[in-house]
Coordinates of C-alpha atoms in Angstrom, one line a residue:
Chain A
M25 CA 40.8 81.3 -29.1
A26 CA 41.0 80.6 -32.8
A27 CA 42.1 83.4 -35.1
S28 CA 39.1 85.0 -36.8
H29 CA 40.0 83.8 -40.3
L30 CA 39.7 80.2 -39.0
T31 CA 35.9 80.6 -38.5
A32 CA 35.0 79.1 -41.9
L33 CA 37.1 76.0 -41.0
Q34 CA 35.5 75.8 -37.5
E35 CA 32.1 75.7 -39.1
E36 CA 33.0 72.8 -41.3
L37 CA 34.8 70.9 -38.5
G38 CA 32.1 71.5 -35.9
S39 CA 34.9 72.3 -33.4
A40 CA 37.9 74.6 -33.1
P41 CA 40.7 73.9 -35.6
P42 CA 44.2 73.2 -34.2
R43 CA 45.9 76.5 -33.4
G44 CA 48.8 75.8 -35.8
L45 CA 46.5 76.4 -38.7
A46 CA 46.5 80.1 -37.9
A47 CA 49.8 80.1 -39.8
L48 CA 47.7 79.8 -43.0
S49 CA 46.4 82.8 -45.0
E50 CA 42.7 83.5 -45.3
E51 CA 42.7 82.1 -48.8
E52 CA 44.4 78.9 -47.7
I53 CA 42.0 78.5 -44.9
A54 CA 39.1 79.0 -47.3
E55 CA 40.6 76.4 -49.7
L56 CA 41.0 73.9 -46.9
A57 CA 37.4 74.5 -45.6
G58 CA 36.1 74.2 -49.2
A59 CA 37.9 70.8 -49.6
L60 CA 36.3 69.5 -46.4
R61 CA 32.9 70.9 -47.3
E62 CA 33.0 69.2 -50.8
R63 CA 34.0 65.9 -49.2
K64 CA 31.2 66.2 -46.7
E65 CA 28.7 67.0 -49.5
D66 CA 30.0 64.1 -51.6
Q67 CA 29.7 61.7 -48.7
A68 CA 26.2 63.0 -47.7
L69 CA 25.0 62.5 -51.3
A70 CA 26.5 59.0 -51.4
L71 CA 24.8 58.1 -48.1
K72 CA 21.4 59.5 -49.2
Q73 CA 21.5 57.6 -52.5
A74 CA 22.5 54.4 -50.7
G75 CA 19.8 54.8 -48.1
D76 CA 17.2 55.4 -50.8
K77 CA 18.2 52.2 -52.6
A78 CA 18.6 50.0 -49.6
F79 CA 15.0 49.2 -48.9
G80 CA 14.3 47.9 -52.4
Q81 CA 16.9 45.2 -51.7
I82 CA 15.3 43.9 -48.5
P83 CA 12.9 40.9 -49.0
R84 CA 9.3 42.1 -49.0
L85 CA 8.4 40.2 -45.9
L86 CA 11.2 41.9 -43.9
R87 CA 10.5 45.5 -45.0
G88 CA 7.9 46.3 -42.5
P89 CA 9.8 45.2 -39.4
V90 CA 13.1 46.7 -40.7
K91 CA 11.4 50.1 -41.5
K92 CA 9.9 50.2 -37.9
M93 CA 13.3 49.6 -36.4
V94 CA 15.1 52.2 -38.5
L95 CA 12.4 54.8 -38.0
R96 CA 12.1 54.3 -34.2
G97 CA 13.5 56.9 -31.8
Chain B
M10 CA 60.7 75.7 -48.2
T11 CA 61.2 72.0 -47.6
A12 CA 58.6 70.0 -45.7
S13 CA 59.8 67.6 -43.1
L14 CA 59.2 63.9 -43.6
E15 CA 56.6 64.0 -40.9
Q16 CA 54.7 66.9 -42.6
R17 CA 54.8 65.1 -46.0
S18 CA 53.4 61.9 -44.4
E19 CA 50.6 63.9 -42.7
I20 CA 49.8 65.8 -45.9
L21 CA 49.5 62.5 -47.8
K22 CA 47.1 61.2 -45.1
L23 CA 45.0 64.3 -45.1
A24 CA 44.8 64.3 -48.9
R25 CA 43.4 60.8 -48.8
V26 CA 40.7 61.8 -46.3
L27 CA 39.7 64.8 -48.4
W28 CA 40.1 63.0 -51.7
V29 CA 42.3 65.7 -53.1
E30 CA 45.8 65.6 -54.7
P31 CA 48.6 65.9 -52.0
D32 CA 50.1 68.8 -54.1
S33 CA 47.0 70.8 -53.7
L34 CA 47.7 70.9 -49.9
A35 CA 51.3 72.0 -50.3
Y36 CA 50.5 75.2 -48.3
L37 CA 50.2 73.0 -45.2
E38 CA 54.0 72.6 -45.3
K39 CA 54.1 75.8 -43.1
V40 CA 52.0 74.1 -40.4
D41 CA 53.4 71.7 -37.8
A42 CA 52.8 68.0 -38.6
R43 CA 51.0 67.6 -35.3
D44 CA 48.5 70.2 -36.2
V45 CA 47.9 68.7 -39.6
K46 CA 47.3 65.4 -37.9
A47 CA 45.0 67.0 -35.4
F48 CA 43.1 68.6 -38.2
R49 CA 42.8 65.3 -40.1
L50 CA 41.4 63.5 -37.1
K51 CA 38.8 66.3 -36.5
A52 CA 37.9 66.2 -40.2
V53 CA 37.3 62.4 -40.0
D54 CA 35.1 63.0 -37.0
A55 CA 33.2 65.7 -38.9
L56 CA 32.6 63.3 -41.7
F57 CA 31.6 60.4 -39.5
D58 CA 29.6 62.1 -36.7
D59 CA 26.7 63.3 -38.8
D60 CA 23.7 61.0 -38.9
E61 CA 25.2 58.5 -36.5
G62 CA 21.9 57.9 -34.7
A63 CA 20.1 56.9 -37.9
L64 CA 23.1 54.7 -39.0
K65 CA 23.1 53.0 -35.6
R66 CA 19.5 52.0 -36.0
I67 CA 20.3 50.6 -39.5
A68 CA 23.2 48.7 -37.9
D69 CA 20.8 47.4 -35.2
T70 CA 18.4 46.0 -37.8
S71 CA 21.2 44.0 -39.4
G72 CA 21.0 41.5 -36.5
H73 CA 17.5 40.7 -37.6
I74 CA 18.3 40.0 -41.3
P75 CA 20.1 36.8 -42.5
G76 CA 23.8 37.4 -43.0
G77 CA 23.7 36.7 -46.8
V78 CA 20.8 39.1 -47.3
A79 CA 22.5 41.8 -45.2
A80 CA 25.7 41.3 -47.2
K81 CA 23.7 41.6 -50.5
I82 CA 22.1 44.8 -49.3
G83 CA 25.4 46.1 -48.3
R84 CA 26.9 45.4 -51.7
K85 CA 24.1 46.1 -54.1
A86 CA 22.3 49.0 -52.3
L87 CA 24.3 50.6 -49.5
G88 CA 27.6 50.7 -51.4
P89 CA 31.0 51.1 -49.7
V90 CA 30.5 54.6 -48.2
L91 CA 27.4 53.7 -46.2
S92 CA 28.6 50.1 -45.5
A93 CA 31.8 51.6 -44.0
R94 CA 29.8 53.9 -41.8
I95 CA 27.7 51.1 -40.6
T96 CA 30.5 48.6 -40.1
G97 CA 31.9 50.5 -37.1
L98 CA 28.4 50.3 -35.5
L99 CA 27.9 46.6 -35.9
E100 CA 28.6 43.9 -33.4
P101 CA 31.9 42.4 -34.4
E102 CA 30.5 38.9 -34.9
D103 CA 27.8 40.3 -37.2
A104 CA 30.3 42.2 -39.2
V105 CA 32.5 39.2 -39.6
E106 CA 29.5 37.1 -40.8
F107 CA 28.6 39.8 -43.4
A108 CA 32.2 40.0 -44.5
G109 CA 32.2 36.3 -45.1
H110 CA 29.6 36.8 -47.8
L111 CA 31.4 39.6 -49.6
P112 CA 34.3 39.5 -52.2
P113 CA 37.6 41.0 -51.2
E114 CA 37.2 43.7 -53.8
F115 CA 34.1 45.1 -52.1
L116 CA 35.7 44.7 -48.6
A117 CA 38.6 46.7 -49.9
D118 CA 36.2 49.4 -51.1
I119 CA 34.8 49.5 -47.6
A120 CA 38.2 49.5 -46.0
V121 CA 39.2 52.7 -47.9
E122 CA 36.1 54.4 -46.5
L123 CA 36.3 53.1 -42.9
D124 CA 37.6 54.9 -39.9
P125 CA 39.6 52.2 -38.1
R126 CA 39.3 54.1 -34.8
R127 CA 35.5 53.3 -34.9
A128 CA 35.9 49.7 -36.1
G129 CA 38.6 48.4 -33.8
G130 CA 36.5 45.5 -32.5
V131 CA 35.5 44.5 -36.0
L132 CA 39.1 44.6 -37.3
A133 CA 40.4 42.6 -34.4
A134 CA 37.7 39.9 -35.0
M135 CA 38.3 39.5 -38.8
P136 CA 39.8 36.2 -39.8
T137 CA 43.4 36.5 -40.8
D138 CA 42.8 35.0 -44.3
S139 CA 40.2 37.6 -45.1
V140 CA 42.4 40.5 -43.9
V141 CA 45.2 39.2 -46.1
E142 CA 42.9 39.0 -49.1
V143 CA 41.7 42.6 -48.6
A144 CA 45.3 43.7 -48.0
D145 CA 46.4 42.1 -51.3
E146 CA 43.6 44.0 -53.0
L147 CA 44.6 47.3 -51.3
Q148 CA 48.2 46.7 -52.2
R149 CA 47.3 46.1 -55.9
R150 CA 45.5 49.5 -55.8
G151 CA 48.3 51.3 -54.1
E152 CA 46.1 52.3 -51.2
W153 CA 49.0 52.9 -48.8
V154 CA 47.2 55.4 -46.5
P155 CA 44.3 53.1 -45.6
M156 CA 46.7 50.3 -45.0
G157 CA 48.8 52.4 -42.8
R158 CA 45.7 53.3 -40.7
F159 CA 44.6 49.7 -40.4
L160 CA 47.8 48.0 -39.3
G161 CA 47.7 49.5 -35.8
H162 CA 44.2 48.0 -35.2
L163 CA 45.1 44.4 -36.2
P164 CA 46.5 41.7 -33.9
L165 CA 50.2 41.2 -34.3
A166 CA 49.7 37.7 -35.8
T167 CA 47.5 39.2 -38.5
V168 CA 50.0 42.0 -39.1
A169 CA 52.7 39.4 -39.6
A170 CA 50.6 37.6 -42.2
V171 CA 49.9 40.8 -44.0
V172 CA 53.5 42.0 -43.9
A173 CA 54.7 38.7 -45.3
T174 CA 52.6 39.3 -48.5
L175 CA 53.7 42.9 -49.0
S176 CA 56.3 43.9 -51.6
D177 CA 59.3 45.8 -50.3
E178 CA 58.0 48.9 -52.1
A179 CA 54.6 48.5 -50.5
L180 CA 56.3 48.1 -47.1
L181 CA 58.2 51.4 -47.5
Q182 CA 55.1 53.2 -48.7
I183 CA 52.9 52.0 -45.9
A184 CA 55.6 52.5 -43.2
F185 CA 55.8 56.2 -44.3
V186 CA 52.1 56.8 -43.6
L187 CA 51.7 54.3 -40.7
E188 CA 49.3 55.9 -38.2
D189 CA 51.4 54.9 -35.1
K190 CA 55.0 54.8 -36.0
K191 CA 55.9 53.3 -32.7
Q192 CA 54.6 50.1 -34.3
L193 CA 57.3 50.2 -36.9
D194 CA 59.9 48.4 -34.9
D195 CA 57.6 45.5 -34.3
V196 CA 56.7 45.4 -38.0
I197 CA 60.4 45.4 -39.1
A198 CA 61.1 42.7 -36.4
L199 CA 58.6 40.5 -38.3
L200 CA 60.8 40.5 -41.4
P201 CA 63.4 37.9 -42.1
A202 CA 66.9 39.4 -42.1
E203 CA 67.3 39.1 -45.9
R204 CA 64.4 41.4 -46.4
H205 CA 66.1 44.2 -44.5
Q206 CA 68.6 44.3 -47.4
S207 CA 65.9 44.0 -50.1
V208 CA 63.9 46.8 -48.5
I209 CA 67.0 49.1 -48.7
R210 CA 67.5 48.1 -52.4
A211 CA 63.8 48.8 -53.0
A212 CA 64.4 52.3 -51.7
A213 CA 66.9 52.9 -54.5
E214 CA 64.9 51.0 -57.2
H215 CA 61.7 52.9 -56.6
D216 CA 63.1 56.2 -55.5
L217 CA 61.8 55.8 -52.0
W218 CA 64.8 57.0 -49.9
P219 CA 62.7 59.6 -48.0
E220 CA 60.4 56.8 -46.9
A221 CA 63.4 54.5 -46.1
L222 CA 65.1 57.3 -44.0
D223 CA 61.8 57.9 -42.2
L224 CA 61.5 54.2 -41.4
M225 CA 65.1 54.1 -40.1
A226 CA 64.4 57.1 -37.9
H227 CA 61.4 55.5 -36.3
V228 CA 62.7 52.1 -35.3
K229 CA 64.5 51.5 -32.0
K230 CA 68.1 52.6 -31.8
K231 CA 69.7 49.2 -32.1
R232 CA 67.7 48.3 -35.2
R233 CA 68.3 51.8 -36.6
R234 CA 72.0 51.3 -36.3
E235 CA 71.8 47.9 -38.0
L236 CA 69.8 49.3 -40.9
V237 CA 72.1 52.3 -41.4
A238 CA 75.1 50.0 -41.3
L239 CA 73.4 47.7 -43.9
A240 CA 72.7 50.7 -46.1
A241 CA 76.3 51.9 -45.8
A242 CA 77.6 48.5 -46.9
Q243 CA 75.7 48.7 -50.2
D244 CA 77.4 49.3 -53.6
E245 CA 78.4 52.7 -55.0
D246 CA 75.4 53.0 -57.3
L247 CA 72.9 52.5 -54.5
L248 CA 74.7 55.0 -52.3
A249 CA 74.8 57.5 -55.1
S250 CA 71.1 57.2 -55.5
L251 CA 70.8 57.9 -51.7
A252 CA 73.0 61.0 -52.0
R253 CA 70.9 62.3 -55.0
S254 CA 67.6 61.8 -53.2
V255 CA 68.9 63.4 -50.0
E256 CA 70.0 66.5 -52.0
E257 CA 66.7 66.7 -54.0
N258 CA 64.5 66.3 -51.0
G259 CA 66.5 68.5 -48.5
L260 CA 67.1 65.6 -46.1
E261 CA 70.7 66.3 -45.1
A262 CA 69.8 66.7 -41.4
E263 CA 67.9 63.4 -41.4
L264 CA 70.8 61.6 -43.0
T265 CA 73.3 63.2 -40.7
A266 CA 71.4 62.0 -37.7
L267 CA 71.5 58.5 -39.0
I268 CA 75.2 58.5 -40.0
E269 CA 76.2 59.6 -36.5
L270 CA 75.1 56.1 -35.4
L271 CA 77.9 54.5 -37.4
P272 CA 81.4 54.0 -36.2
E273 CA 83.5 56.9 -37.5
E274 CA 85.5 54.8 -40.0
D275 CA 82.2 53.7 -41.8
R276 CA 80.7 57.2 -42.1
A277 CA 82.5 58.3 -45.2
A278 CA 80.9 55.6 -47.4
I279 CA 77.3 56.8 -46.8
G280 CA 78.0 60.4 -46.1
S281 CA 80.2 61.3 -49.0

C-alpha cells in the first residue's frame, strides 16, 4: 500500500504511484503532483479549445452527419 | 548526491512529459530510475486516458471526411495536441493519408505530443520519406526525447534512414533517452565504421561524454569493447576532456567498468 503522503499523487495519476516515490518528502510529492495536474489542465484546455474550433472547419454539408457520429453513444 | 546516468535519462524524459525544466525535478535523483520510468508511463496514461471515448468517435468520423479536409481540420482547428490524441485512434491507412496532406512542421508538432505506444500501427505504416522529414524537423528543434520514444516503434529500415540523417551530436542525445536501450546495438550497427570515431569526437566537442559512456554501456559486449578501444586510441586532448567530464559528473564507476574491457597495456591511456 502506498505511503499516505502519496495520496495527492495517486489522485492525479488515477492509480497507485510506484512505491519508490515514497522516498520523496511530502513537499516533493506535492510538487510532482502539482506539475502533473498543471500539465493535465493545460492539455484539457487545449483539447477543449480545439474541439470548439473543429466544427467550424468542416464543410457545411458534412456538419450534420459528423455531429451525429461524434455525439452518438 | 550524483544521479546515475539512468536516473538522468529518466528525469529528462519525465520533464518532457510534464513540460518542466529537468532541473526542477532534481529531487527525483533519490528515486530509483525504474520507479521514475514507471511514474512517467502512468503519467502519460493519465494524460491520454481522459475523454478517450469522445476522441474515438471523432477518429471514427474521419473515415467519412475526405483526407484533405480532415487534414485541414487537423491543422487549422484541432491543433497538434488533439491531433496527436486522435492519431493513435485512427486506422493506420487513414492516418497515413492525412499525414500526406500535412507539412513536416505540423507533423513534428503532433509527434511531440504523441504517445508512440498508442500509435504503433500508424508509425509502422508511415512512408520512410515522411518519417525522415519529420525527424529532420525534430532534430532541428533538438527534440531528443520524442525522437528517442519513436525509434523503437519504427521498422529497422526506417530507423536506418533516420539515423543516416542524424548528426553525431543528435545521435548521442537521442541514444541517451532512447526508450528501449536494447535497441542501441542495432542502431550503432547501422552506422558505417568511420562514424564510430566521429561520434566519439562529437562527445568531446559537445561535452556529451555522459551520453557517450551510457551508449557504450548499453551496446553488446563485443561492440562495447571496440568502442572503448577506439576512444582509448584518441589524442591526448580528447582523453583529457573525457577525464574532466568523468570527474565533473561523478562517472568514475561507469568509466572503470568500461576500461576493464581493454587489454591491461591499453588501460593507462584512458584511465589516467
